[in-house]
Amino acid sequence: MESKFAQHVNQEEIVEIVCDLVRVDTTNPPGNEYLCTERVSACMQSLGMEISTYEKAPGRTNVVGRIGTGTKSIGFVSHMDVVPPGELDQWKTPPFEPTLIDGKIFGRGTLDDKGSFACAYFACKAFLAEHADFDGTIYLIAAADEEMGSELGIIYLVEECGLKFDVAIIPDGGRMDLSIYGEKGILWVELESRGIQAHGSTPELGRNAIVPLAEWLTEIKTLDLGANFDRTFDGWTMNIGTIQGGSSTNTVPSVARATIDFRLPAGISKAQVLEALEAKAANVKTHSPDAELHVKVLHETAPHLSDKNSIIIRSFDTAAKCLNLPMKYETFGGNTVAKNLFFAGITSVVHYPGDDKLAHVPNEFVNIDELVLGSVLYAETLEAYFFG
Ligand SMILES: [Zn+2]
C-alpha cells in the first residue's frame, strides 16, 4: 500500500482488539457497554489520550478519548452496543466467540461497530506516529446505545455532556467504496381503527375494528406522494411493519392498529403524508361510514444533506484518491448518528471499512485486509484535514 501510515497498522493487534471486544456480549437491549470500557480505554491510553467516561444510565458507558489542544477538531464516532444475534441456528460460528476463517473475523459486532472502533484507533495511532506535533484535537469515541436510537449515547454526549468537535468520521454505514452524505427523514405513524366490542356470536351488536383497518391498508397500497422531491434522494419508501387487533376469536374486536415506517426525501413533508393517509381513510368511509379511523405520529426525523464541499468530505475524498480507492457518494434511507450530529452543526463522513449488508445479519464478518485499509484511509483523512 502506497501510504506511509500503513507501516503503523499492526494486523495482529487490530485482530486482537476486534476479538476482545466481540467476546463481550453488549447486545442492546440491555447494552452493558461498560464491559468494553477497560479494553477501549487501554487503546486510548496507549495513544496518550485523556479519557473521560459518561453514563446516562448505569452500565451504559460512553468512553471518550481526547488528544491534542489545537482548536481544529475531529471526532471518530463508533459504538460498542450490538444488535441481538437473532436465530442462533443461522450462525455457522458462535456470535460472541470471534472466529478467524480465510482472512475474515466472524462474530456479532466484528464490523458493526467494534471493527470500526479498531480501525479508528489505528487511524489515530498511525497519524500520531507521523504527526505527534499536529495542531488540533482528535476525539476517539466508543459510544453506547447506537442501535436503539443513541439517547444514552451520542445524543447524550452532544446535548448534555457538552462534547463538541468541528467534524466527524462515522465508520458505521456505507461500504469500502461508498460514503453516505445524506439520509432521508423518518416518519413512523400508527393507524388506529376503533369499534365496539361484543360477543362473537352476535356481531350485529358490535362494530368490528379490524375490517376497516384492513380496508384502509389495502387503500394505502396505492398511496401516491408525488414525484416532487429532491433528486439527490432516490425517492420515498413505505413499510407496513406491524398489525395488531382483537383479543380472541369469539369477540368482536374494538380496536386494531397498524404501524407504518415512511422514509422521506427532502421535498415530501409530513403534512403531505398525513393528508394522503386521511384521504385514503375517507375512501374507506364511503363504504364503511361508521368506521372510526385515526392517524398518530410516533417518531420523526428530518432529511439531511451534508455539503459535499465541506472540509471533511473533501479531506476524505483526497485520502481515497491518494490510495487509489474508488469512492462513491450517495444518500440513503437509513439514519445514522450523522443525522444527530448534522443538526448539532457537525458535518460527518459516513463510511464502513467493510460492507453494510453484513451489519445485523447472522454470520456478520469483517475482512482483516479491509480493517487495515480502513485505518490507513482514515489516517490519510486526518492528514488531509489537519494539513491539507
Ligand atoms: Zn452500527
GROMACS .gro file of C-alpha atoms and ligand atoms in nm:
model
  389
    1MET     CA    1   0.000   0.000   0.000
    2GLU     CA    2   0.137   0.339  -0.102
    3SER     CA    3   0.093   0.516   0.227
    4LYS     CA    4   0.340   0.599   0.499
    5PHE     CA    5   0.067   0.523   0.751
    6ALA     CA    6   0.045   0.156   0.654
    7GLN     CA    7   0.364   0.067   0.845
    8HIS     CA    8   0.198   0.173   1.171
    9VAL     CA    9  -0.106  -0.050   1.134
   10ASN     CA   10  -0.041  -0.383   1.300
   11GLN     CA   11  -0.266  -0.652   1.160
   12GLU     CA   12  -0.230  -0.886   1.457
   13GLU     CA   13  -0.316  -0.615   1.704
   14ILE     CA   14  -0.617  -0.498   1.507
   15VAL     CA   15  -0.750  -0.855   1.505
   16GLU     CA   16  -0.683  -0.885   1.876
   17ILE     CA   17  -0.878  -0.568   1.957
   18VAL     CA   18  -1.177  -0.674   1.748
   19CYS     CA   19  -1.178  -1.021   1.905
   20ASP     CA   20  -1.151  -0.887   2.260
   21LEU     CA   21  -1.444  -0.653   2.203
   22VAL     CA   22  -1.663  -0.908   2.023
   23ARG     CA   23  -1.610  -1.159   2.304
   24VAL     CA   24  -1.808  -0.940   2.545
   25ASP     CA   25  -2.180  -0.953   2.484
   26THR     CA   26  -2.308  -0.597   2.451
   27THR     CA   27  -2.640  -0.684   2.289
   28ASN     CA   28  -2.872  -0.385   2.309
   29PRO     CA   29  -3.107  -0.416   2.486
   30PRO     CA   30  -2.980  -0.423   2.756
   31GLY     CA   31  -2.645  -0.289   2.625
   32ASN     CA   32  -2.389  -0.342   2.906
   33GLU     CA   33  -2.138  -0.132   2.714
   34TYR     CA   34  -1.938  -0.095   3.036
   35LEU     CA   35  -1.794  -0.440   2.954
   36CYS     CA   36  -1.587  -0.274   2.677
   37THR     CA   37  -1.462   0.017   2.887
   38GLU     CA   38  -1.137  -0.138   3.003
   39ARG     CA   39  -1.035  -0.256   2.656
   40VAL     CA   40  -1.114   0.065   2.469
   41SER     CA   41  -0.958   0.272   2.748
   42ALA     CA   42  -0.637   0.069   2.717
   43CYS     CA   43  -0.629   0.153   2.345
   44MET     CA   44  -0.685   0.522   2.412
   45GLN     CA   45  -0.429   0.527   2.691
   46SER     CA   46  -0.164   0.375   2.466
   47LEU     CA   47  -0.211   0.676   2.236
   48GLY     CA   48  -0.160   0.915   2.526
   49MET     CA   49  -0.522   1.023   2.516
   50GLU     CA   50  -0.705   1.181   2.805
   51ILE     CA   51  -1.000   0.954   2.884
   52SER     CA   52  -1.346   1.051   3.008
   53THR     CA   53  -1.641   0.823   3.068
   54TYR     CA   54  -2.006   0.929   3.067
   55GLU     CA   55  -2.312   0.730   3.173
   56LYS     CA   56  -2.668   0.848   3.143
   57ALA     CA   57  -2.783   0.513   3.280
   58PRO     CA   58  -2.588   0.261   3.490
   59GLY     CA   59  -2.373   0.029   3.279
   60ARG     CA   60  -2.438   0.227   2.960
   61THR     CA   61  -2.087   0.366   2.940
   62ASN     CA   62  -1.961   0.606   2.673
   63VAL     CA   63  -1.582   0.633   2.657
   64VAL     CA   64  -1.424   0.940   2.502
   65GLY     CA   65  -1.051   0.969   2.437
   66ARG     CA   66  -0.901   1.307   2.352
   67ILE     CA   67  -0.562   1.413   2.230
   68GLY     CA   68  -0.425   1.750   2.122
   69THR     CA   69  -0.501   2.104   2.228
   70GLY     CA   70  -0.550   2.284   1.897
   71THR     CA   71  -0.884   2.438   1.807
   72LYS     CA   72  -0.941   2.249   1.483
   73SER     CA   73  -1.109   1.927   1.590
   74ILE     CA   74  -1.242   1.598   1.461
   75GLY     CA   75  -1.425   1.307   1.624
   76PHE     CA   76  -1.436   0.938   1.536
   77VAL     CA   77  -1.774   0.807   1.644
   78SER     CA   78  -1.818   0.433   1.678
   79HIS     CA   79  -2.044   0.239   1.914
   80MET     CA   80  -1.999  -0.055   2.148
   81ASP     CA   81  -2.355  -0.193   2.156
   82VAL     CA   82  -2.462  -0.457   1.904
   83VAL     CA   83  -2.793  -0.588   1.775
   84PRO     CA   84  -2.909  -0.930   1.902
   85PRO     CA   85  -2.762  -1.228   1.717
   86GLY     CA   86  -3.110  -1.348   1.615
   87GLU     CA   87  -3.171  -1.718   1.547
   88LEU     CA   88  -2.860  -1.897   1.672
   89ASP     CA   89  -2.902  -2.188   1.432
   90GLN     CA   90  -2.844  -1.942   1.146
   91TRP     CA   91  -2.488  -1.885   1.270
   92LYS     CA   92  -2.208  -2.110   1.149
   93THR     CA   93  -1.984  -1.988   1.434
   94PRO     CA   94  -2.087  -1.870   1.784
   95PRO     CA   95  -2.175  -1.499   1.757
   96PHE     CA   96  -1.979  -1.397   2.066
   97GLU     CA   97  -1.679  -1.623   2.004
   98PRO     CA   98  -1.488  -1.440   1.728
   99THR     CA   99  -1.361  -1.691   1.471
  100LEU     CA  100  -1.093  -1.636   1.209
  101ILE     CA  101  -1.156  -1.802   0.872
  102ASP     CA  102  -0.981  -1.711   0.544
  103GLY     CA  103  -0.873  -1.363   0.644
  104LYS     CA  104  -1.210  -1.276   0.795
  105ILE     CA  105  -1.330  -1.242   1.153
  106PHE     CA  106  -1.680  -1.377   1.213
  107GLY     CA  107  -1.896  -1.269   1.505
  108ARG     CA  108  -2.158  -1.018   1.612
  109GLY     CA  109  -2.012  -0.668   1.602
  110THR     CA  110  -1.696  -0.761   1.407
  111LEU     CA  111  -1.793  -0.489   1.161
  112ASP     CA  112  -2.080  -0.302   1.331
  113ASP     CA  113  -1.921  -0.138   1.512
  114LYS     CA  114  -1.634  -0.291   1.705
  115GLY     CA  115  -1.425  -0.347   1.392
  116SER     CA  116  -1.489   0.017   1.311
  117PHE     CA  117  -1.358   0.122   1.651
  118ALA     CA  118  -1.039  -0.078   1.593
  119CYS     CA  119  -1.000   0.098   1.258
  120ALA     CA  120  -1.049   0.442   1.410
  121TYR     CA  121  -0.799   0.358   1.684
  122PHE     CA  122  -0.533   0.253   1.434
  123ALA     CA  123  -0.603   0.559   1.220
  124CYS     CA  124  -0.523   0.775   1.523
  125LYS     CA  125  -0.219   0.567   1.608
  126ALA     CA  126  -0.077   0.585   1.255
  127PHE     CA  127  -0.150   0.956   1.226
  128LEU     CA  128   0.007   1.038   1.564
  129ALA     CA  129   0.315   0.831   1.479
  130GLU     CA  130   0.377   1.062   1.182
  131HIS     CA  131   0.244   1.387   1.329
  132ALA     CA  132   0.292   1.387   1.705
  133ASP     CA  133   0.304   1.768   1.698
  134PHE     CA  134  -0.016   1.829   1.499
  135ASP     CA  135  -0.213   2.142   1.581
  136GLY     CA  136  -0.564   2.025   1.659
  137THR     CA  137  -0.772   1.791   1.870
  138ILE     CA  138  -0.883   1.436   1.796
  139TYR     CA  139  -1.163   1.261   1.980
  140LEU     CA  140  -1.193   0.883   1.968
  141ILE     CA  141  -1.538   0.782   2.087
  142ALA     CA  142  -1.678   0.443   2.184
  143ALA     CA  143  -2.042   0.534   2.234
  144ALA     CA  144  -2.334   0.345   2.386
  145ASP     CA  145  -2.686   0.283   2.263
  146GLU     CA  146  -2.649   0.347   1.890
  147GLU     CA  147  -2.869   0.054   1.790
  148MET     CA  148  -3.163   0.179   1.996
  149GLY     CA  149  -3.153   0.545   1.897
  150SER     CA  150  -2.846   0.692   2.078
  151GLU     CA  151  -3.042   0.864   2.356
  152LEU     CA  152  -2.788   0.722   2.603
  153GLY     CA  153  -2.505   0.760   2.353
  154ILE     CA  154  -2.405   1.035   2.113
  155ILE     CA  155  -2.721   1.242   2.172
  156TYR     CA  156  -2.643   1.245   2.544
  157LEU     CA  157  -2.277   1.329   2.482
  158VAL     CA  158  -2.353   1.619   2.249
  159GLU     CA  159  -2.665   1.760   2.412
  160GLU     CA  160  -2.596   1.705   2.781
  161CYS     CA  161  -2.221   1.648   2.827
  162GLY     CA  162  -2.107   1.936   2.610
  163LEU     CA  163  -1.897   1.720   2.378
  164LYS     CA  164  -1.820   1.920   2.066
  165PHE     CA  165  -1.592   1.889   1.766
  166ASP     CA  166  -1.590   2.052   1.424
  167VAL     CA  167  -1.636   1.747   1.202
  168ALA     CA  168  -1.669   1.371   1.237
  169ILE     CA  169  -1.587   1.039   1.077
  170ILE     CA  170  -1.855   0.779   1.144
  171PRO     CA  171  -1.739   0.431   1.045
  172ASP     CA  172  -2.092   0.295   1.065
  173GLY     CA  173  -2.262   0.292   0.723
  174GLY     CA  174  -2.184   0.272   0.352
  175ARG     CA  175  -1.913   0.046   0.215
  176MET     CA  176  -1.539   0.045   0.148
  177ASP     CA  177  -1.613   0.220  -0.184
  178LEU     CA  178  -1.920   0.416  -0.074
  179SER     CA  179  -1.971   0.710   0.158
  180ILE     CA  180  -2.314   0.830   0.271
  181TYR     CA  181  -2.360   1.208   0.275
  182GLY     CA  182  -2.736   1.238   0.313
  183GLU     CA  183  -3.013   1.050   0.486
  184LYS     CA  184  -3.388   1.056   0.435
  185GLY     CA  185  -3.619   1.162   0.712
  186ILE     CA  186  -3.811   0.901   0.909
  187LEU     CA  187  -4.182   0.922   0.976
  188TRP     CA  188  -4.341   0.645   1.180
  189VAL     CA  189  -4.719   0.657   1.206
  190GLU     CA  190  -4.980   0.447   1.379
  191LEU     CA  191  -5.314   0.388   1.214
  192GLU     CA  192  -5.590   0.311   1.459
  193SER     CA  193  -5.939   0.178   1.398
  194ARG     CA  194  -6.196   0.190   1.678
  195GLY     CA  195  -6.506  -0.029   1.703
  196ILE     CA  196  -6.747  -0.167   1.962
  197GLN     CA  197  -6.678  -0.491   2.148
  198ALA     CA  198  -6.943  -0.766   2.150
  199HIS     CA  199  -6.979  -1.144   2.169
  200GLY     CA  200  -6.855  -1.326   1.860
  201SER     CA  201  -7.192  -1.497   1.821
  202THR     CA  202  -7.376  -1.165   1.792
  203PRO     CA  203  -7.158  -0.945   1.571
  204GLU     CA  204  -7.456  -0.725   1.487
  205LEU     CA  205  -7.441  -0.589   1.846
  206GLY     CA  206  -7.084  -0.465   1.800
  207ARG     CA  207  -6.871  -0.297   1.537
  208ASN     CA  208  -6.564  -0.475   1.408
  209ALA     CA  209  -6.246  -0.260   1.422
  210ILE     CA  210  -6.028  -0.494   1.217
  211VAL     CA  211  -6.221  -0.483   0.890
  212PRO     CA  212  -6.195  -0.106   0.829
  213LEU     CA  213  -5.826  -0.116   0.919
  214ALA     CA  214  -5.772  -0.391   0.664
  215GLU     CA  215  -5.958  -0.184   0.404
  216TRP     CA  216  -5.751   0.121   0.491
  217LEU     CA  217  -5.426  -0.071   0.448
  218THR     CA  218  -5.548  -0.201   0.112
  219GLU     CA  219  -5.617   0.158   0.004
  220ILE     CA  220  -5.271   0.262   0.121
  221LYS     CA  221  -5.109   0.018  -0.119
  222THR     CA  222  -5.173   0.277  -0.389
  223LEU     CA  223  -5.064   0.580  -0.183
  224ASP     CA  224  -4.917   0.847  -0.409
  225LEU     CA  225  -4.692   1.116  -0.263
  226GLY     CA  226  -4.600   1.263  -0.599
  227ALA     CA  227  -4.262   1.300  -0.765
  228ASN     CA  228  -4.179   1.645  -0.641
  229PHE     CA  229  -3.874   1.576  -0.425
  230ASP     CA  230  -3.502   1.647  -0.414
  231ARG     CA  231  -3.340   1.418  -0.672
  232THR     CA  232  -3.027   1.371  -0.466
  233PHE     CA  233  -3.251   1.114  -0.295
  234ASP     CA  234  -3.383   0.810  -0.480
  235GLY     CA  235  -3.745   0.851  -0.371
  236TRP     CA  236  -3.967   0.768  -0.075
  237THR     CA  237  -4.043   0.429   0.077
  238MET     CA  238  -4.312   0.285   0.299
  239ASN     CA  239  -4.324  -0.032   0.507
  240ILE     CA  240  -4.628  -0.156   0.699
  241GLY     CA  241  -4.434  -0.302   0.988
  242THR     CA  242  -4.685  -0.418   1.249
  243ILE     CA  243  -5.053  -0.502   1.278
  244GLN     CA  244  -5.243  -0.583   1.594
  245GLY     CA  245  -5.608  -0.619   1.674
  246GLY     CA  246  -5.864  -0.819   1.865
  247SER     CA  247  -5.832  -1.019   2.183
  248SER     CA  248  -5.995  -1.352   2.100
  249THR     CA  249  -6.161  -1.532   1.812
  250ASN     CA  250  -6.505  -1.522   1.977
  251THR     CA  251  -6.503  -1.147   2.049
  252VAL     CA  252  -6.583  -0.860   1.811
  253PRO     CA  253  -6.263  -0.650   1.824
  254SER     CA  254  -6.299  -0.292   1.946
  255VAL     CA  255  -5.954  -0.177   1.843
  256ALA     CA  256  -5.699  -0.255   1.573
  257ARG     CA  257  -5.373  -0.081   1.494
  258ALA     CA  258  -5.103  -0.089   1.232
  259THR     CA  259  -4.774   0.099   1.218
  260ILE     CA  260  -4.600   0.226   0.907
  261ASP     CA  261  -4.239   0.333   0.853
  262PHE     CA  262  -4.203   0.607   0.589
  263ARG     CA  263  -3.860   0.721   0.468
  264LEU     CA  264  -3.895   1.062   0.310
  265PRO     CA  265  -3.661   1.262   0.087
  266ALA     CA  266  -3.641   1.640   0.113
  267GLY     CA  267  -3.946   1.780  -0.065
  268ILE     CA  268  -4.205   1.539   0.075
  269SER     CA  269  -4.343   1.664   0.403
  270LYS     CA  270  -4.508   1.500   0.700
  271ALA     CA  271  -4.821   1.705   0.630
  272GLN     CA  272  -4.836   1.561   0.279
  273VAL     CA  273  -4.819   1.204   0.411
  274LEU     CA  274  -5.083   1.264   0.678
  275GLU     CA  275  -5.311   1.427   0.423
  276ALA     CA  276  -5.272   1.132   0.186
  277LEU     CA  277  -5.349   0.886   0.468
  278GLU     CA  278  -5.661   1.085   0.565
  279ALA     CA  279  -5.775   1.086   0.203
  280LYS     CA  280  -5.747   0.707   0.199
  281ALA     CA  281  -5.944   0.692   0.527
  282ALA     CA  282  -6.216   0.900   0.361
  283ASN     CA  283  -6.233   0.639   0.081
  284VAL     CA  284  -6.287   0.364   0.340
  285LYS     CA  285  -6.571   0.564   0.495
  286THR     CA  286  -6.760   0.578   0.167
  287HIS     CA  287  -6.842   0.208   0.210
  288SER     CA  288  -6.793   0.175   0.591
  289PRO     CA  289  -6.949   0.503   0.713
  290ASP     CA  290  -6.926   0.405   1.082
  291ALA     CA  291  -6.551   0.343   1.068
  292GLU     CA  292  -6.352   0.543   1.324
  293LEU     CA  293  -6.003   0.589   1.186
  294HIS     CA  294  -5.719   0.791   1.334
  295VAL     CA  295  -5.356   0.861   1.245
  296LYS     CA  296  -5.091   0.927   1.508
  297VAL     CA  297  -4.726   1.024   1.454
  298LEU     CA  298  -4.494   0.806   1.665
  299HIS     CA  299  -4.150   0.925   1.560
  300GLU     CA  300  -3.997   1.160   1.306
  301THR     CA  301  -3.662   1.287   1.184
  302ALA     CA  302  -3.593   1.539   0.910
  303PRO     CA  303  -3.398   1.454   0.593
  304HIS     CA  304  -3.048   1.599   0.576
  305LEU     CA  305  -2.778   1.651   0.316
  306SER     CA  306  -2.418   1.727   0.409
  307ASP     CA  307  -2.231   1.977   0.199
  308LYS     CA  308  -2.015   1.771  -0.038
  309ASN     CA  309  -1.777   2.062  -0.045
  310SER     CA  310  -1.728   2.061   0.333
  311ILE     CA  311  -1.372   2.023   0.457
  312ILE     CA  312  -1.430   1.676   0.598
  313ILE     CA  313  -1.578   1.530   0.281
  314ARG     CA  314  -1.306   1.694   0.072
  315SER     CA  315  -1.038   1.559   0.309
  316PHE     CA  316  -1.187   1.212   0.293
  317ASP     CA  317  -1.202   1.225  -0.084
  318THR     CA  318  -0.841   1.341  -0.104
  319ALA     CA  319  -0.744   1.044   0.115
  320ALA     CA  320  -0.935   0.796  -0.103
  321LYS     CA  321  -0.774   0.936  -0.420
  322CYS     CA  322  -0.433   0.921  -0.259
  323LEU     CA  323  -0.487   0.546  -0.201
  324ASN     CA  324  -0.639   0.495  -0.549
  325LEU     CA  325  -0.954   0.382  -0.379
  326PRO     CA  326  -1.270   0.440  -0.588
  327MET     CA  327  -1.529   0.622  -0.377
  328LYS     CA  328  -1.893   0.697  -0.448
  329TYR     CA  329  -2.110   0.940  -0.253
  330GLU     CA  330  -2.476   0.857  -0.206
  331THR     CA  331  -2.778   0.923   0.010
  332PHE     CA  332  -2.983   0.650   0.172
  333GLY     CA  333  -3.294   0.578   0.376
  334GLY     CA  334  -3.117   0.469   0.694
  335ASN     CA  335  -3.047   0.702   0.982
  336THR     CA  336  -2.705   0.712   1.147
  337VAL     CA  337  -2.567   0.936   1.419
  338ALA     CA  338  -2.454   1.160   1.130
  339LYS     CA  339  -2.808   1.299   1.135
  340ASN     CA  340  -2.791   1.384   1.507
  341LEU     CA  341  -2.452   1.543   1.454
  342PHE     CA  342  -2.568   1.731   1.143
  343PHE     CA  343  -2.846   1.901   1.337
  344ALA     CA  344  -2.592   1.980   1.610
  345GLY     CA  345  -2.384   2.162   1.347
  346ILE     CA  346  -2.126   1.886   1.288
  347THR     CA  347  -2.067   1.756   0.933
  348SER     CA  348  -1.963   1.392   0.902
  349VAL     CA  349  -1.830   1.134   0.665
  350VAL     CA  350  -2.016   0.803   0.699
  351HIS     CA  351  -1.815   0.508   0.571
  352TYR     CA  352  -1.769   0.139   0.659
  353PRO     CA  353  -1.440  -0.046   0.647
  354GLY     CA  354  -1.648  -0.332   0.507
  355ASP     CA  355  -1.996  -0.381   0.365
  356ASP     CA  356  -2.311  -0.254   0.538
  357LYS     CA  357  -2.504  -0.554   0.405
  358LEU     CA  358  -2.316  -0.757   0.666
  359ALA     CA  359  -2.441  -0.548   0.956
  360HIS     CA  360  -2.720  -0.702   1.167
  361VAL     CA  361  -2.723  -1.033   0.971
  362PRO     CA  362  -2.623  -1.378   1.100
  363ASN     CA  363  -2.257  -1.465   1.027
  364GLU     CA  364  -2.153  -1.100   1.035
  365PHE     CA  365  -1.788  -1.072   0.942
  366VAL     CA  366  -1.517  -0.826   0.859
  367ASN     CA  367  -1.221  -0.866   0.621
  368ILE     CA  368  -0.896  -0.813   0.805
  369ASP     CA  369  -0.747  -0.650   0.494
  370GLU     CA  370  -1.032  -0.400   0.491
  371LEU     CA  371  -0.979  -0.316   0.857
  372VAL     CA  372  -0.617  -0.233   0.774
  373LEU     CA  373  -0.714  -0.038   0.462
  374GLY     CA  374  -0.984   0.149   0.656
  375SER     CA  375  -0.730   0.251   0.921
  376VAL     CA  376  -0.493   0.385   0.656
  377LEU     CA  377  -0.778   0.565   0.478
  378TYR     CA  378  -0.885   0.739   0.799
  379ALA     CA  379  -0.523   0.826   0.887
  380GLU     CA  380  -0.483   0.984   0.542
  381THR     CA  381  -0.810   1.170   0.605
  382LEU     CA  382  -0.672   1.309   0.930
  383GLU     CA  383  -0.362   1.428   0.747
  384ALA     CA  384  -0.564   1.592   0.470
  385TYR     CA  385  -0.791   1.751   0.730
  386PHE     CA  386  -0.518   1.893   0.952
  387PHE     CA  387  -0.254   1.965   0.690
  388GLY     CA  388  -0.443   1.987   0.359
  389ZN      ZN  389  -2.364   0.042   1.377
   0.00000   0.00000   0.00000
